[in-house]
Amino acid sequence: MTKGKKVFAYVFLIIVSLISVFPLYWMLVAATNRSVDVSRGTLMFGTALIDNAKKLLASQNVSTALFNSFKYSITMTLISLFVCSIAGYGFEVFHDKAKDRVMSLLLLAMMVPFAATMIPLYQMFSKARLLNSTLGFILPTISTPFLIMMFRQSARSFPSDIMEAARLDGLTEFQIFYRMFLPTMRSTYAAAMTITFMNAWNSYLWPKVIMSDESSITMPMLVSNLTQGYVTDYGTLMLAVLICTIPTVIIFFLLQRSFAEGITGAVK
């Protein structure tokens, strides 16, 4: 690559990076300014952060929303990883044509929008008395075809000779999965955990439908509440958005290397 092409490539990457980072910067700036300053499009940090925080805490139950979001997201992430990893492992290790057909049906299910199944799901959960409950929140997405496919693809790189040797040594299938498969697939688990946690944390439509009790409010629902009414305080709104964004940003940056490795391994 010539020097001119390198300069052009670096300039292009810098511009794209700035465009990508700008929404985050604007969110930080808006959280420190008054609503009128945000409406004017100011790009400088203000002095209204404390006032916005006081307004937010006075109008919304932030602690309850944070607690519920963490509770639902962590519970859903742990259970989804356990269920989907075992399913993906089973689809690949105990391979046959019948399981291939089932996997094809699961992949076809990815094409069905969640809104199309929301009404029958609500009726089912209402009859089962699971409204306003953690179980009602996580059950519809406790197992996703995408995560099952990811773990299935990762299981293809797991040596079958080692499993046969472990069976001859007397290990059960669960012991093989727990002692051998799980430690070697840490990057896949990290990628799946990142995806699942972010989806659970940012989930809005299903919690809004099934969670009618104010004590079950989540952070996305809290942010939505701030947009209701005749006048929107944009400074307070952007502060709530900032608080809602921080956990997912931290999770992604902590696991970004493992996330990239896990996604690459699943694609291969």
mmCIF file of C-alpha atoms in Angstrom:
data_model
loop_
_atom_site.group_PDB
_atom_site.id
_atom_site.type_symbol
_atom_site.label_atom_id
_atom_site.label_comp_id
_atom_site.label_asym_id
_atom_site.label_seq_id
_atom_site.Cartn_x
_atom_site.Cartn_y
_atom_site.Cartn_z
ATOM 1 C CA MET A 1 0.000 0.000 0.000
ATOM 2 C CA THR A 2 1.381 3.369 -1.016
ATOM 3 C CA LYS A 3 1.807 6.259 1.405
ATOM 4 C CA GLY A 4 -1.110 8.182 -0.137
ATOM 5 C CA LYS A 5 -3.459 5.209 0.255
ATOM 6 C CA LYS A 6 -2.384 4.774 3.882
ATOM 7 C CA VAL A 7 -3.095 8.433 4.640
ATOM 8 C CA PHE A 8 -6.498 8.171 2.962
ATOM 9 C CA ALA A 9 -7.299 4.978 4.901
ATOM 10 C CA TYR A 10 -6.345 6.562 8.250
ATOM 11 C CA VAL A 11 -8.340 9.720 7.519
ATOM 12 C CA PHE A 12 -11.353 7.649 6.510
ATOM 13 C CA LEU A 13 -11.128 5.514 9.670
ATOM 14 C CA ILE A 14 -10.783 8.612 11.869
ATOM 15 C CA ILE A 15 -13.863 10.194 10.293
ATOM 16 C CA VAL A 16 -15.905 7.003 10.677
ATOM 17 C CA SER A 17 -14.754 6.651 14.302
ATOM 18 C CA LEU A 18 -15.768 10.221 15.104
ATOM 19 C CA ILE A 19 -19.184 9.692 13.512
ATOM 20 C CA SER A 20 -19.634 6.502 15.559
ATOM 21 C CA VAL A 21 -18.576 8.121 18.835
ATOM 22 C CA PHE A 22 -20.524 11.363 18.346
ATOM 23 C CA PRO A 23 -23.923 10.014 19.571
ATOM 24 C CA LEU A 24 -22.275 8.885 22.821
ATOM 25 C CA TYR A 25 -20.587 12.261 23.214
ATOM 26 C CA TRP A 26 -23.859 14.084 22.545
ATOM 27 C CA MET A 27 -25.631 11.907 25.104
ATOM 28 C CA LEU A 28 -23.036 12.849 27.748
ATOM 29 C CA VAL A 29 -23.280 16.520 26.842
ATOM 30 C CA ALA A 30 -27.084 16.526 26.868
ATOM 31 C CA ALA A 31 -27.170 14.896 30.308
ATOM 32 C CA THR A 32 -25.282 17.894 31.747
ATOM 33 C CA ASN A 33 -27.394 20.608 30.102
ATOM 34 C CA ARG A 34 -30.845 22.073 30.593
ATOM 35 C CA SER A 35 -33.673 21.032 28.304
ATOM 36 C CA VAL A 36 -33.629 24.369 26.473
ATOM 37 C CA ASP A 37 -29.882 24.048 25.811
ATOM 38 C CA VAL A 38 -30.334 20.543 24.466
ATOM 39 C CA SER A 39 -33.078 21.800 22.155
ATOM 40 C CA ARG A 40 -30.711 24.444 20.836
ATOM 41 C CA GLY A 41 -28.196 21.726 19.920
ATOM 42 C CA THR A 42 -25.363 22.742 22.238
ATOM 43 C CA LEU A 43 -22.233 20.594 22.007
ATOM 44 C CA MET A 44 -20.510 21.835 25.160
ATOM 45 C CA PHE A 45 -20.790 20.350 28.637
ATOM 46 C CA GLY A 46 -23.118 22.237 30.961
ATOM 47 C CA THR A 47 -23.638 22.609 34.702
ATOM 48 C CA ALA A 48 -27.131 21.127 35.064
ATOM 49 C CA LEU A 49 -26.131 17.526 35.791
ATOM 50 C CA ILE A 50 -27.046 17.698 39.484
ATOM 51 C CA ASP A 51 -30.355 19.435 38.744
ATOM 52 C CA ASN A 52 -31.203 16.810 36.131
ATOM 53 C CA ALA A 53 -30.357 14.058 38.611
ATOM 54 C CA LYS A 54 -32.614 15.611 41.256
ATOM 55 C CA LYS A 55 -35.490 15.889 38.775
ATOM 56 C CA LEU A 56 -34.990 12.289 37.642
ATOM 57 C CA LEU A 57 -34.918 10.890 41.171
ATOM 58 C CA ALA A 58 -37.933 12.977 42.154
ATOM 59 C CA SER A 59 -40.088 11.911 39.203
ATOM 60 C CA GLN A 60 -39.023 8.275 38.700
ATOM 61 C CA ASN A 61 -38.133 5.291 40.885
ATOM 62 C CA VAL A 62 -34.649 4.791 39.428
ATOM 63 C CA SER A 63 -33.399 2.376 42.094
ATOM 64 C CA THR A 64 -36.322 -0.010 41.525
ATOM 65 C CA ALA A 65 -35.879 0.146 37.748
ATOM 66 C CA LEU A 66 -32.146 -0.570 38.015
ATOM 67 C CA PHE A 67 -32.693 -3.442 40.439
ATOM 68 C CA ASN A 68 -35.359 -5.013 38.225
ATOM 69 C CA SER A 69 -33.279 -4.620 35.068
ATOM 70 C CA PHE A 70 -30.257 -6.254 36.687
ATOM 71 C CA LYS A 71 -32.388 -9.015 38.192
ATOM 72 C CA TYR A 72 -34.174 -9.853 34.939
ATOM 73 C CA SER A 73 -31.067 -9.522 32.759
ATOM 74 C CA ILE A 74 -28.728 -11.582 34.942
ATOM 75 C CA THR A 75 -31.308 -14.321 35.515
ATOM 76 C CA MET A 76 -32.177 -14.510 31.834
ATOM 77 C CA THR A 77 -28.504 -14.521 30.806
ATOM 78 C CA LEU A 78 -27.525 -17.367 33.141
ATOM 79 C CA ILE A 79 -30.486 -19.581 32.248
ATOM 80 C CA SER A 80 -30.200 -18.869 28.505
ATOM 81 C CA LEU A 81 -26.496 -19.735 28.469
ATOM 82 C CA PHE A 82 -27.155 -22.999 30.269
ATOM 83 C CA VAL A 83 -30.093 -24.061 28.080
ATOM 84 C CA CYS A 84 -28.703 -22.927 24.720
ATOM 85 C CA SER A 85 -25.210 -24.335 25.287
ATOM 86 C CA ILE A 86 -26.571 -27.764 26.205
ATOM 87 C CA ALA A 87 -28.943 -27.650 23.220
ATOM 88 C CA GLY A 88 -26.175 -26.635 20.811
ATOM 89 C CA TYR A 89 -23.866 -29.302 22.242
ATOM 90 C CA GLY A 90 -26.564 -31.958 21.910
ATOM 91 C CA PHE A 91 -27.468 -30.994 18.334
ATOM 92 C CA GLU A 92 -23.858 -31.455 17.223
ATOM 93 C CA VAL A 93 -22.562 -34.304 19.390
ATOM 94 C CA PHE A 94 -25.656 -36.516 18.984
ATOM 95 C CA HIS A 95 -25.987 -35.719 15.325
ATOM 96 C CA ASP A 96 -28.658 -37.295 13.089
ATOM 97 C CA LYS A 97 -31.090 -36.275 10.331
ATOM 98 C CA ALA A 98 -34.030 -35.830 12.706
ATOM 99 C CA LYS A 99 -32.096 -33.266 14.757
ATOM 100 C CA ASP A 100 -31.115 -31.481 11.540
ATOM 101 C CA ARG A 101 -34.793 -31.084 10.691
ATOM 102 C CA VAL A 102 -35.516 -29.733 14.167
ATOM 103 C CA MET A 103 -32.631 -27.287 13.834
ATOM 104 C CA SER A 104 -33.979 -26.148 10.468
ATOM 105 C CA LEU A 105 -37.356 -25.469 12.085
ATOM 106 C CA LEU A 106 -35.643 -23.455 14.818
ATOM 107 C CA LEU A 107 -33.825 -21.367 12.239
ATOM 108 C CA LEU A 108 -37.090 -20.787 10.380
ATOM 109 C CA ALA A 109 -38.587 -19.572 13.656
ATOM 110 C CA MET A 110 -36.049 -16.721 13.605
ATOM 111 C CA MET A 111 -37.969 -15.252 10.663
ATOM 112 C CA VAL A 112 -41.191 -14.921 12.684
ATOM 113 C CA PRO A 113 -41.380 -11.450 14.285
ATOM 114 C CA PHE A 114 -41.944 -11.412 18.024
ATOM 115 C CA ALA A 115 -44.928 -9.072 17.623
ATOM 116 C CA ALA A 116 -46.769 -11.842 15.764
ATOM 117 C CA THR A 117 -46.566 -14.154 18.787
ATOM 118 C CA MET A 118 -46.996 -11.551 21.521
ATOM 119 C CA ILE A 119 -50.808 -11.785 21.842
ATOM 120 C CA PRO A 120 -50.996 -15.594 22.207
ATOM 121 C CA LEU A 121 -48.012 -15.453 24.575
ATOM 122 C CA TYR A 122 -49.771 -12.882 26.731
ATOM 123 C CA GLN A 123 -52.926 -15.022 26.859
ATOM 124 C CA MET A 124 -50.887 -18.078 27.845
ATOM 125 C CA PHE A 125 -48.986 -16.240 30.550
ATOM 126 C CA SER A 126 -52.150 -14.602 31.857
ATOM 127 C CA LYS A 127 -53.836 -17.990 32.273
ATOM 128 C CA ALA A 128 -50.678 -19.342 33.915
ATOM 129 C CA ARG A 129 -50.659 -16.348 36.323
ATOM 130 C CA LEU A 130 -47.140 -15.320 35.305
ATOM 131 C CA LEU A 131 -47.813 -11.624 34.751
ATOM 132 C CA ASN A 132 -45.538 -9.221 36.662
ATOM 133 C CA SER A 133 -43.050 -11.990 37.388
ATOM 134 C CA THR A 134 -39.414 -12.733 36.574
ATOM 135 C CA LEU A 135 -40.420 -16.076 35.081
ATOM 136 C CA GLY A 136 -42.885 -14.362 32.785
ATOM 137 C CA PHE A 137 -40.161 -11.989 31.621
ATOM 138 C CA ILE A 138 -37.538 -14.613 30.748
ATOM 139 C CA LEU A 139 -39.554 -17.608 29.497
ATOM 140 C CA PRO A 140 -40.294 -16.339 25.936
ATOM 141 C CA THR A 141 -36.583 -15.771 25.258
ATOM 142 C CA ILE A 142 -35.013 -18.365 27.524
ATOM 143 C CA SER A 143 -33.813 -20.216 24.431
ATOM 144 C CA THR A 144 -33.080 -18.535 21.102
ATOM 145 C CA PRO A 145 -32.249 -20.248 17.777
ATOM 146 C CA PHE A 146 -29.327 -17.877 17.250
ATOM 147 C CA LEU A 147 -27.554 -18.860 20.475
ATOM 148 C CA ILE A 148 -28.248 -22.550 19.872
ATOM 149 C CA MET A 149 -26.745 -22.231 16.398
ATOM 150 C CA MET A 150 -23.732 -20.391 17.828
ATOM 151 C CA PHE A 151 -23.001 -23.125 20.368
ATOM 152 C CA ARG A 152 -23.638 -25.817 17.772
ATOM 153 C CA GLN A 153 -21.083 -24.274 15.424
ATOM 154 C CA SER A 154 -18.577 -23.988 18.263
ATOM 155 C CA ALA A 155 -19.168 -27.630 19.235
ATOM 156 C CA ARG A 156 -18.039 -28.687 15.764
ATOM 157 C CA SER A 157 -14.484 -27.702 16.674
ATOM 158 C CA PHE A 158 -14.580 -29.894 19.790
ATOM 159 C CA PRO A 159 -12.476 -33.070 19.119
ATOM 160 C CA SER A 160 -14.644 -36.195 18.997
ATOM 161 C CA ASP A 161 -11.652 -38.399 19.897
ATOM 162 C CA ILE A 162 -11.387 -36.717 23.289
ATOM 163 C CA MET A 163 -15.070 -37.375 23.978
ATOM 164 C CA GLU A 164 -14.702 -41.039 23.057
ATOM 165 C CA ALA A 165 -11.690 -41.350 25.371
ATOM 166 C CA ALA A 166 -13.627 -39.649 28.165
ATOM 167 C CA ARG A 167 -16.548 -42.063 27.713
ATOM 168 C CA LEU A 168 -14.155 -45.017 27.915
ATOM 169 C CA ASP A 169 -12.812 -43.568 31.169
ATOM 170 C CA GLY A 170 -16.340 -43.630 32.596
ATOM 171 C CA LEU A 171 -17.355 -39.984 32.337
ATOM 172 C CA THR A 172 -21.031 -39.272 31.786
ATOM 173 C CA GLU A 173 -22.209 -36.902 29.049
ATOM 174 C CA PHE A 174 -22.904 -34.152 31.567
ATOM 175 C CA GLN A 175 -19.404 -34.563 33.043
ATOM 176 C CA ILE A 176 -17.892 -34.310 29.568
ATOM 177 C CA PHE A 177 -19.932 -31.179 28.934
ATOM 178 C CA TYR A 178 -19.106 -29.571 32.282
ATOM 179 C CA ARG A 179 -15.433 -30.555 32.633
ATOM 180 C CA MET A 180 -14.267 -30.492 29.007
ATOM 181 C CA PHE A 181 -16.623 -28.647 26.679
ATOM 182 C CA LEU A 182 -17.466 -25.687 28.901
ATOM 183 C CA PRO A 183 -13.848 -24.615 29.746
ATOM 184 C CA THR A 184 -12.758 -24.755 26.081
ATOM 185 C CA MET A 185 -15.676 -22.601 24.879
ATOM 186 C CA ARG A 186 -15.119 -19.558 27.098
ATOM 187 C CA SER A 187 -15.016 -17.125 24.166
ATOM 188 C CA THR A 188 -18.312 -18.491 22.829
ATOM 189 C CA TYR A 189 -19.884 -18.141 26.269
ATOM 190 C CA ALA A 190 -18.559 -14.575 26.521
ATOM 191 C CA ALA A 191 -20.050 -13.657 23.146
ATOM 192 C CA ALA A 192 -23.378 -15.292 24.009
ATOM 193 C CA MET A 193 -23.428 -13.613 27.418
ATOM 194 C CA THR A 194 -22.822 -10.199 25.855
ATOM 195 C CA ILE A 195 -25.609 -10.655 23.308
ATOM 196 C CA THR A 196 -28.092 -12.081 25.813
ATOM 197 C CA PHE A 197 -27.437 -9.487 28.517
ATOM 198 C CA MET A 198 -27.726 -6.588 26.084
ATOM 199 C CA ASN A 199 -30.960 -7.968 24.604
ATOM 200 C CA ALA A 200 -32.444 -8.562 28.055
ATOM 201 C CA TRP A 201 -31.351 -5.174 29.387
ATOM 202 C CA ASN A 202 -32.692 -3.278 26.366
ATOM 203 C CA SER A 203 -35.902 -5.293 26.138
ATOM 204 C CA TYR A 204 -38.926 -3.002 26.119
ATOM 205 C CA LEU A 205 -41.910 -4.373 24.198
ATOM 206 C CA TRP A 206 -42.499 -7.627 26.115
ATOM 207 C CA PRO A 207 -41.900 -6.134 29.603
ATOM 208 C CA LYS A 208 -44.215 -3.256 28.720
ATOM 209 C CA VAL A 209 -46.948 -5.769 27.848
ATOM 210 C CA ILE A 210 -46.508 -8.209 30.714
ATOM 211 C CA MET A 211 -45.344 -5.863 33.501
ATOM 212 C CA SER A 212 -48.305 -3.705 34.507
ATOM 213 C CA ASP A 213 -47.216 -3.244 38.125
ATOM 214 C CA GLU A 214 -45.162 -0.119 38.846
ATOM 215 C CA SER A 215 -42.858 -2.153 41.089
ATOM 216 C CA SER A 216 -41.835 -4.242 38.046
ATOM 217 C CA ILE A 217 -40.611 -1.294 35.970
ATOM 218 C CA THR A 218 -37.323 -1.636 34.060
ATOM 219 C CA MET A 219 -34.906 1.023 32.823
ATOM 220 C CA PRO A 220 -36.169 1.093 29.196
ATOM 221 C CA MET A 221 -39.714 1.485 30.556
ATOM 222 C CA LEU A 222 -38.522 4.301 32.830
ATOM 223 C CA VAL A 223 -36.936 6.099 29.857
ATOM 224 C CA SER A 224 -40.199 5.714 27.953
ATOM 225 C CA ASN A 225 -42.142 7.229 30.866
ATOM 226 C CA LEU A 226 -40.019 10.387 30.608
ATOM 227 C CA THR A 227 -41.194 10.973 27.026
ATOM 228 C CA GLN A 228 -44.857 10.976 28.006
ATOM 229 C CA GLY A 229 -46.714 14.179 28.725
ATOM 230 C CA TYR A 230 -46.985 17.562 27.044
ATOM 231 C CA VAL A 231 -43.440 18.736 27.767
ATOM 232 C CA THR A 232 -40.283 16.595 27.692
ATOM 233 C CA ASP A 233 -37.293 17.556 29.819
ATOM 234 C CA TYR A 234 -34.500 16.495 27.470
ATOM 235 C CA GLY A 235 -31.742 16.952 30.028
ATOM 236 C CA THR A 236 -33.424 14.571 32.467
ATOM 237 C CA LEU A 237 -34.305 12.211 29.623
ATOM 238 C CA MET A 238 -30.718 12.008 28.365
ATOM 239 C CA LEU A 239 -29.435 11.441 31.897
ATOM 240 C CA ALA A 240 -31.788 8.456 32.182
ATOM 241 C CA VAL A 241 -30.597 7.200 28.798
ATOM 242 C CA LEU A 242 -26.994 7.561 29.999
ATOM 243 C CA ILE A 243 -27.697 5.538 33.144
ATOM 244 C CA CYS A 244 -29.482 2.916 31.044
ATOM 245 C CA THR A 245 -26.541 2.685 28.636
ATOM 246 C CA ILE A 246 -23.664 2.384 31.126
ATOM 247 C CA PRO A 247 -24.118 -1.324 32.123
ATOM 248 C CA THR A 248 -24.214 -2.583 28.528
ATOM 249 C CA VAL A 249 -21.195 -0.466 27.586
ATOM 250 C CA ILE A 250 -19.222 -1.857 30.535
ATOM 251 C CA ILE A 251 -20.162 -5.446 29.680
ATOM 252 C CA PHE A 252 -19.188 -4.990 26.042
ATOM 253 C CA PHE A 253 -15.819 -3.369 26.761
ATOM 254 C CA LEU A 254 -14.913 -5.974 29.374
ATOM 255 C CA LEU A 255 -15.719 -8.842 27.015
ATOM 256 C CA GLN A 256 -15.001 -7.296 23.607
ATOM 257 C CA ARG A 257 -11.975 -9.478 22.851
ATOM 258 C CA SER A 258 -13.746 -12.685 23.860
ATOM 259 C CA PHE A 259 -16.852 -11.463 22.032
ATOM 260 C CA ALA A 260 -14.929 -11.104 18.773
ATOM 261 C CA GLU A 261 -13.274 -14.501 19.202
ATOM 262 C CA GLY A 262 -16.588 -16.187 20.029
ATOM 263 C CA ILE A 263 -18.415 -14.685 17.056
ATOM 264 C CA THR A 264 -15.541 -15.574 14.720
ATOM 265 C CA GLY A 265 -15.462 -19.153 16.006
ATOM 266 C CA ALA A 266 -19.214 -19.505 15.601
ATOM 267 C CA VAL A 267 -19.082 -18.197 12.030
ATOM 268 C CA LYS A 268 -16.314 -20.624 11.108
#
